[in-house]
PDB file of C-alpha atoms and ligand atoms in Angstrom:
ATOM      1  CA  UNK A   1      -6.566  -1.063   1.897  1.00 95.00           C
ATOM      2  CA  UNK A   2      -5.550   2.128   0.372  1.00 97.00           C
ATOM      3  CA  UNK A   3      -3.743   2.526  -2.954  1.00 98.00           C
ATOM      4  CA  UNK A   4      -0.478   3.042  -0.775  1.00 98.00           C
ATOM      5  CA  UNK A   5      -0.849  -0.055   1.252  1.00 98.00           C
ATOM      6  CA  UNK A   6      -1.479  -2.269  -2.315  1.00 98.00           C
ATOM      7  CA  UNK A   7       1.849  -0.557  -3.624  1.00 98.00           C
ATOM      8  CA  UNK A   8       3.570  -1.535  -0.110  1.00 98.00           C
ATOM      9  CA  UNK A   9       2.364  -5.300  -0.115  1.00 97.00           C
ATOM     10  CA  UNK A  10       3.308  -5.031  -4.082  1.00 97.00           C
ATOM     11  CA  UNK A  11      -0.098  -5.231  -5.606  1.00 98.00           C
ATOM     12  CA  UNK A  12       0.288  -2.022  -7.418  1.00 97.00           C
ATOM     13  CA  UNK A  13       3.695  -1.278  -8.867  1.00 98.00           C
ATOM     14  CA  UNK A  14       5.774   1.950  -8.014  1.00 98.00           C
ATOM     15  CA  UNK A  15       8.965   3.370  -8.136  1.00 98.00           C
ATOM     16  CA  UNK A  16      10.734   2.686  -5.332  1.00 98.00           C
ATOM     17  CA  UNK A  17      13.351   4.807  -4.161  1.00 98.00           C
ATOM     18  CA  UNK A  18      13.986   3.558  -0.324  1.00 98.00           C
ATOM     19  CA  UNK A  19      12.638   1.032   2.148  1.00 98.00           C
ATOM     20  CA  UNK A  20      13.365   0.049   5.501  1.00 98.00           C
ATOM     21  CA  UNK A  21      10.908  -1.770   8.191  1.00 98.00           C
ATOM     22  CA  UNK A  22       8.505   0.596   8.814  1.00 98.00           C
ATOM     23  CA  UNK A  23       8.819   3.288   5.948  1.00 98.00           C
ATOM     24  CA  UNK A  24       8.509   3.253   2.200  1.00 98.00           C
ATOM     25  CA  UNK A  25       9.533   5.991  -0.127  1.00 99.00           C
ATOM     26  CA  UNK A  26       8.527   5.985  -4.081  1.00 99.00           C
ATOM     27  CA  UNK A  27       8.398   8.141  -6.702  1.00 98.00           C
ATOM     28  CA  UNK A  28       5.023  10.342  -7.211  1.00 98.00           C
ATOM     29  CA  UNK A  29       3.336   9.303 -10.325  1.00 98.00           C
ATOM     30  CA  UNK A  30       2.708  13.558 -11.362  1.00 98.00           C
ATOM     31  CA  UNK A  31       5.811  14.909 -10.103  1.00 98.00           C
ATOM     32  CA  UNK A  32       6.165  18.726  -9.585  1.00 98.00           C
ATOM     33  CA  UNK A  33       9.951  18.010 -10.408  1.00 97.00           C
ATOM     34  CA  UNK A  34      12.062  15.505 -11.153  1.00 97.00           C
ATOM     35  CA  UNK A  35      12.479  13.146  -8.578  1.00 98.00           C
ATOM     36  CA  UNK A  36       9.546  14.280  -6.657  1.00 98.00           C
ATOM     37  CA  UNK A  37       9.157  11.324  -3.735  1.00 98.00           C
ATOM     38  CA  UNK A  38       6.764  10.536  -1.423  1.00 98.00           C
ATOM     39  CA  UNK A  39       7.183   8.951   1.728  1.00 99.00           C
ATOM     40  CA  UNK A  40       4.958   6.812   3.462  1.00 98.00           C
ATOM     41  CA  UNK A  41       4.345   4.602   6.358  1.00 98.00           C
ATOM     42  CA  UNK A  42       3.945   1.178   5.832  1.00 98.00           C
ATOM     43  CA  UNK A  43       1.291   1.051   8.968  1.00 97.00           C
ATOM     44  CA  UNK A  44      -2.424   2.573   7.228  1.00 97.00           C
ATOM     45  CA  UNK A  45      -2.922   5.912   8.883  1.00 98.00           C
ATOM     46  CA  UNK A  46      -4.786   8.573   7.355  1.00 98.00           C
ATOM     47  CA  UNK A  47      -3.718  12.059   9.105  1.00 98.00           C
ATOM     48  CA  UNK A  48       0.188  12.358   9.423  1.00 98.00           C
ATOM     49  CA  UNK A  49      -0.585  14.096  12.789  1.00 98.00           C
ATOM     50  CA  UNK A  50      -2.326  10.915  14.078  1.00 98.00           C
ATOM     51  CA  UNK A  51       0.632   8.927  13.963  1.00 98.00           C
ATOM     52  CA  UNK A  52       2.447   7.849  17.009  1.00 98.00           C
ATOM     53  CA  UNK A  53       5.192  10.241  18.587  1.00 98.00           C
ATOM     54  CA  UNK A  54       7.855   7.859  18.112  1.00 98.00           C
ATOM     55  CA  UNK A  55       6.559   6.666  14.277  1.00 98.00           C
ATOM     56  CA  UNK A  56       6.456  10.383  12.960  1.00 98.00           C
ATOM     57  CA  UNK A  57       9.599  11.294  14.676  1.00 98.00           C
ATOM     58  CA  UNK A  58      10.969   8.032  12.587  1.00 98.00           C
ATOM     59  CA  UNK A  59       9.004   8.863   9.695  1.00 98.00           C
ATOM     60  CA  UNK A  60      11.075  12.020   9.858  1.00 98.00           C
ATOM     61  CA  UNK A  61      14.443  10.769  10.351  1.00 98.00           C
ATOM     62  CA  UNK A  62      13.602   8.286   7.224  1.00 98.00           C
ATOM     63  CA  UNK A  63      12.733  11.029   4.922  1.00 98.00           C
ATOM     64  CA  UNK A  64      15.632  13.505   6.027  1.00 98.00           C
ATOM     65  CA  UNK A  65      17.971   9.927   4.491  1.00 98.00           C
ATOM     66  CA  UNK A  66      15.823   9.871   1.416  1.00 98.00           C
ATOM     67  CA  UNK A  67      16.428  13.632   0.937  1.00 98.00           C
ATOM     68  CA  UNK A  68      19.741  13.423   0.748  1.00 98.00           C
ATOM     69  CA  UNK A  69      19.359  10.610  -1.618  1.00 98.00           C
ATOM     70  CA  UNK A  70      17.954  12.816  -3.971  1.00 98.00           C
ATOM     71  CA  UNK A  71      19.798  15.824  -3.295  1.00 98.00           C
ATOM     72  CA  UNK A  72      22.946  13.630  -4.585  1.00 97.00           C
ATOM     73  CA  UNK A  73      21.116  12.106  -7.693  1.00 97.00           C
ATOM     74  CA  UNK A  74      19.593  15.675  -8.942  1.00 96.00           C
ATOM     75  CA  UNK A  75      20.714  18.932  -8.831  1.00 90.00           C
ATOM     76  CA  UNK A  76      18.605  20.832  -6.649  1.00 96.00           C
ATOM     77  CA  UNK A  77      19.486  23.878  -4.384  1.00 97.00           C
ATOM     78  CA  UNK A  78      17.490  21.780  -1.690  1.00 98.00           C
ATOM     79  CA  UNK A  79      14.625  19.639  -1.312  1.00 98.00           C
ATOM     80  CA  UNK A  80      11.490  20.774  -0.311  1.00 98.00           C
ATOM     81  CA  UNK A  81       9.125  19.030   2.131  1.00 98.00           C
ATOM     82  CA  UNK A  82       5.311  19.369   2.310  1.00 98.00           C
ATOM     83  CA  UNK A  83       2.469  17.321   3.790  1.00 98.00           C
ATOM     84  CA  UNK A  84      -1.339  17.475   1.997  1.00 97.00           C
ATOM     85  CA  UNK A  85      -3.082  14.443   2.123  1.00 95.00           C
ATOM     86  CA  UNK A  86      -5.728  15.859   0.550  1.00 96.00           C
ATOM     87  CA  UNK A  87      -6.152  12.887  -2.313  1.00 97.00           C
ATOM     88  CA  UNK A  88      -4.674   9.816  -0.500  1.00 98.00           C
ATOM     89  CA  UNK A  89      -5.797   9.019   2.761  1.00 98.00           C
ATOM     90  CA  UNK A  90      -2.739   7.535   3.711  1.00 98.00           C
ATOM     91  CA  UNK A  91      -0.228   9.759   5.315  1.00 98.00           C
ATOM     92  CA  UNK A  92       2.427  10.796   3.362  1.00 98.00           C
ATOM     93  CA  UNK A  93       5.470  13.312   3.293  1.00 98.00           C
ATOM     94  CA  UNK A  94       5.844  15.100  -0.389  1.00 98.00           C
ATOM     95  CA  UNK A  95       9.845  15.279  -1.362  1.00 98.00           C
ATOM     96  CA  UNK A  96      10.438  17.711  -4.308  1.00 98.00           C
ATOM     97  CA  UNK A  97      14.262  19.071  -5.132  1.00 98.00           C
ATOM     98  CA  UNK A  98      13.778  22.797  -5.714  1.00 98.00           C
ATOM     99  CA  UNK A  99      15.450  25.204  -8.083  1.00 96.00           C
ATOM    100  CA  UNK A 100      13.105  27.872  -6.636  1.00 95.00           C
ATOM    101  CA  UNK A 101      10.451  28.102  -4.322  1.00 92.00           C
ATOM    102  CA  UNK A 102       8.084  27.792  -7.195  1.00 94.00           C
ATOM    103  CA  UNK A 103       8.498  24.374  -7.630  1.00 95.00           C
ATOM    104  CA  UNK A 104       6.684  23.670  -4.348  1.00 96.00           C
ATOM    105  CA  UNK A 105       3.676  25.072  -5.649  1.00 97.00           C
ATOM    106  CA  UNK A 106       1.103  22.071  -6.171  1.00 97.00           C
ATOM    107  CA  UNK A 107      -0.919  24.290  -8.400  1.00 97.00           C
ATOM    108  CA  UNK A 108       1.539  23.940 -11.070  1.00 97.00           C
ATOM    109  CA  UNK A 109       1.007  21.744 -13.881  1.00 96.00           C
ATOM    110  CA  UNK A 110       2.645  18.023 -13.148  1.00 97.00           C
ATOM    111  CA  UNK A 111       5.116  16.543 -15.366  1.00 97.00           C
ATOM    112  CA  UNK A 112       4.913  13.287 -17.346  1.00 96.00           C
ATOM    113  CA  UNK A 113       8.018  11.954 -17.733  1.00 97.00           C
ATOM    114  CA  UNK A 114       8.965   8.459 -19.648  1.00 98.00           C
ATOM    115  CA  UNK A 115       8.419   5.465 -17.679  1.00 98.00           C
ATOM    116  CA  UNK A 116      12.054   4.697 -18.548  1.00 98.00           C
ATOM    117  CA  UNK A 117      13.325   8.095 -16.973  1.00 98.00           C
ATOM    118  CA  UNK A 118      11.095   7.601 -13.806  1.00 98.00           C
ATOM    119  CA  UNK A 119      12.831   3.728 -13.305  1.00 98.00           C
ATOM    120  CA  UNK A 120      16.209   5.444 -13.907  1.00 98.00           C
ATOM    121  CA  UNK A 121      16.078   8.638 -11.127  1.00 98.00           C
ATOM    122  CA  UNK A 122      14.286   5.645  -8.571  1.00 98.00           C
ATOM    123  CA  UNK A 123      16.887   3.236  -9.264  1.00 98.00           C
ATOM    124  CA  UNK A 124      19.551   6.268  -8.825  1.00 98.00           C
ATOM    125  CA  UNK A 125      17.971   7.715  -5.408  1.00 98.00           C
ATOM    126  CA  UNK A 126      17.892   3.807  -4.319  1.00 98.00           C
ATOM    127  CA  UNK A 127      21.312   3.347  -5.303  1.00 98.00           C
ATOM    128  CA  UNK A 128      22.485   6.192  -3.203  1.00 98.00           C
ATOM    129  CA  UNK A 129      19.841   5.877  -0.203  1.00 98.00           C
ATOM    130  CA  UNK A 130      21.598   2.243   0.474  1.00 98.00           C
ATOM    131  CA  UNK A 131      25.240   3.752   0.012  1.00 98.00           C
ATOM    132  CA  UNK A 132      24.335   6.257   2.971  1.00 97.00           C
TER     133      UNK A 132
HETATM  134  P1  LIG B 201      -2.073  14.495  -1.759  1.00 51.77           P
HETATM  135  O1  LIG B 201      -3.050  13.150  -1.101  1.00 51.77           O
HETATM  136  O2  LIG B 201      -2.929  15.957  -1.534  1.00 51.77           O
HETATM  137  O3  LIG B 201      -1.086  14.664  -0.944  1.00 51.77           O
HETATM  138  O4  LIG B 201      -1.764  13.867  -3.104  1.00 51.77           O
HETATM  139  C1  LIG B 201      -1.378  12.467  -2.955  1.00 51.77           C
HETATM  140  C2  LIG B 201      -0.370  12.365  -4.279  1.00 51.77           C
HETATM  141  O5  LIG B 201      -0.133  11.012  -4.788  1.00 51.77           O
HETATM  142  C3  LIG B 201      -0.596  13.253  -5.465  1.00 51.77           C
HETATM  143  O6  LIG B 201       1.064  13.712  -5.784  1.00 51.77           O
HETATM  144  C4  LIG B 201      -0.553  11.800  -6.773  1.00 51.77           C
HETATM  145  O7  LIG B 201       0.383  12.316  -7.434  1.00 51.77           O
HETATM  146  C5  LIG B 201       0.186  10.969  -5.938  1.00 51.77           C
HETATM  147  N1  LIG B 201      -0.062   9.095  -6.430  1.00 51.77           N
HETATM  148  C6  LIG B 201      -1.301   9.071  -6.078  1.00 51.77           C
HETATM  149  N2  LIG B 201      -1.454   7.449  -7.029  1.00 51.77           N
HETATM  150  C7  LIG B 201      -0.139   7.309  -6.560  1.00 51.77           C
HETATM  151  C8  LIG B 201       0.389   6.257  -7.321  1.00 51.77           C
HETATM  152  N3  LIG B 201      -0.015   5.245  -7.503  1.00 51.77           N
HETATM  153  N4  LIG B 201       2.069   5.957  -7.641  1.00 51.77           N
HETATM  154  C9  LIG B 201       2.526   7.666  -6.812  1.00 51.77           C
HETATM  155  N5  LIG B 201       2.065   8.559  -6.848  1.00 51.77           N
HETATM  156  C10 LIG B 201       0.748   8.374  -6.819  1.00 51.77           C
END
């Protein structure tokens, strides 16, 4: 079971931003920017491009809705999207609110935000997502 499957199962805590039957979104614990969110399929698949055609299409639509919610909550020019997957073997899309292209550089030092702030941001994104 991957660490992300444990998050979906509620065995490991996460800052939940959105959820539907197939997908789950939560804050990255080492964010590039405030509101940096990960979108994952609940089904455990390592490589995103091994997902079924309909599954990856639905995941992208879910990510689009989460990005919309993020942009409503966090002032940013656009929400950037990236796929790496070199660290955690469970497919995921990074959604990062951007003020400039530098914000999507994964070599940047990561932010360390207080738990209360992470909680508040996640709650705000979840509320915006549910109101879409
Ligand atoms: P990568 O697999 O290279 O796309 O990177 C995995 C990402 O998952 C990194 O940005 C980590 O900060 C993030 N991450 C790892 N464990 C957790 C966790 N328990 N909760 C939230 N984010 C995590």
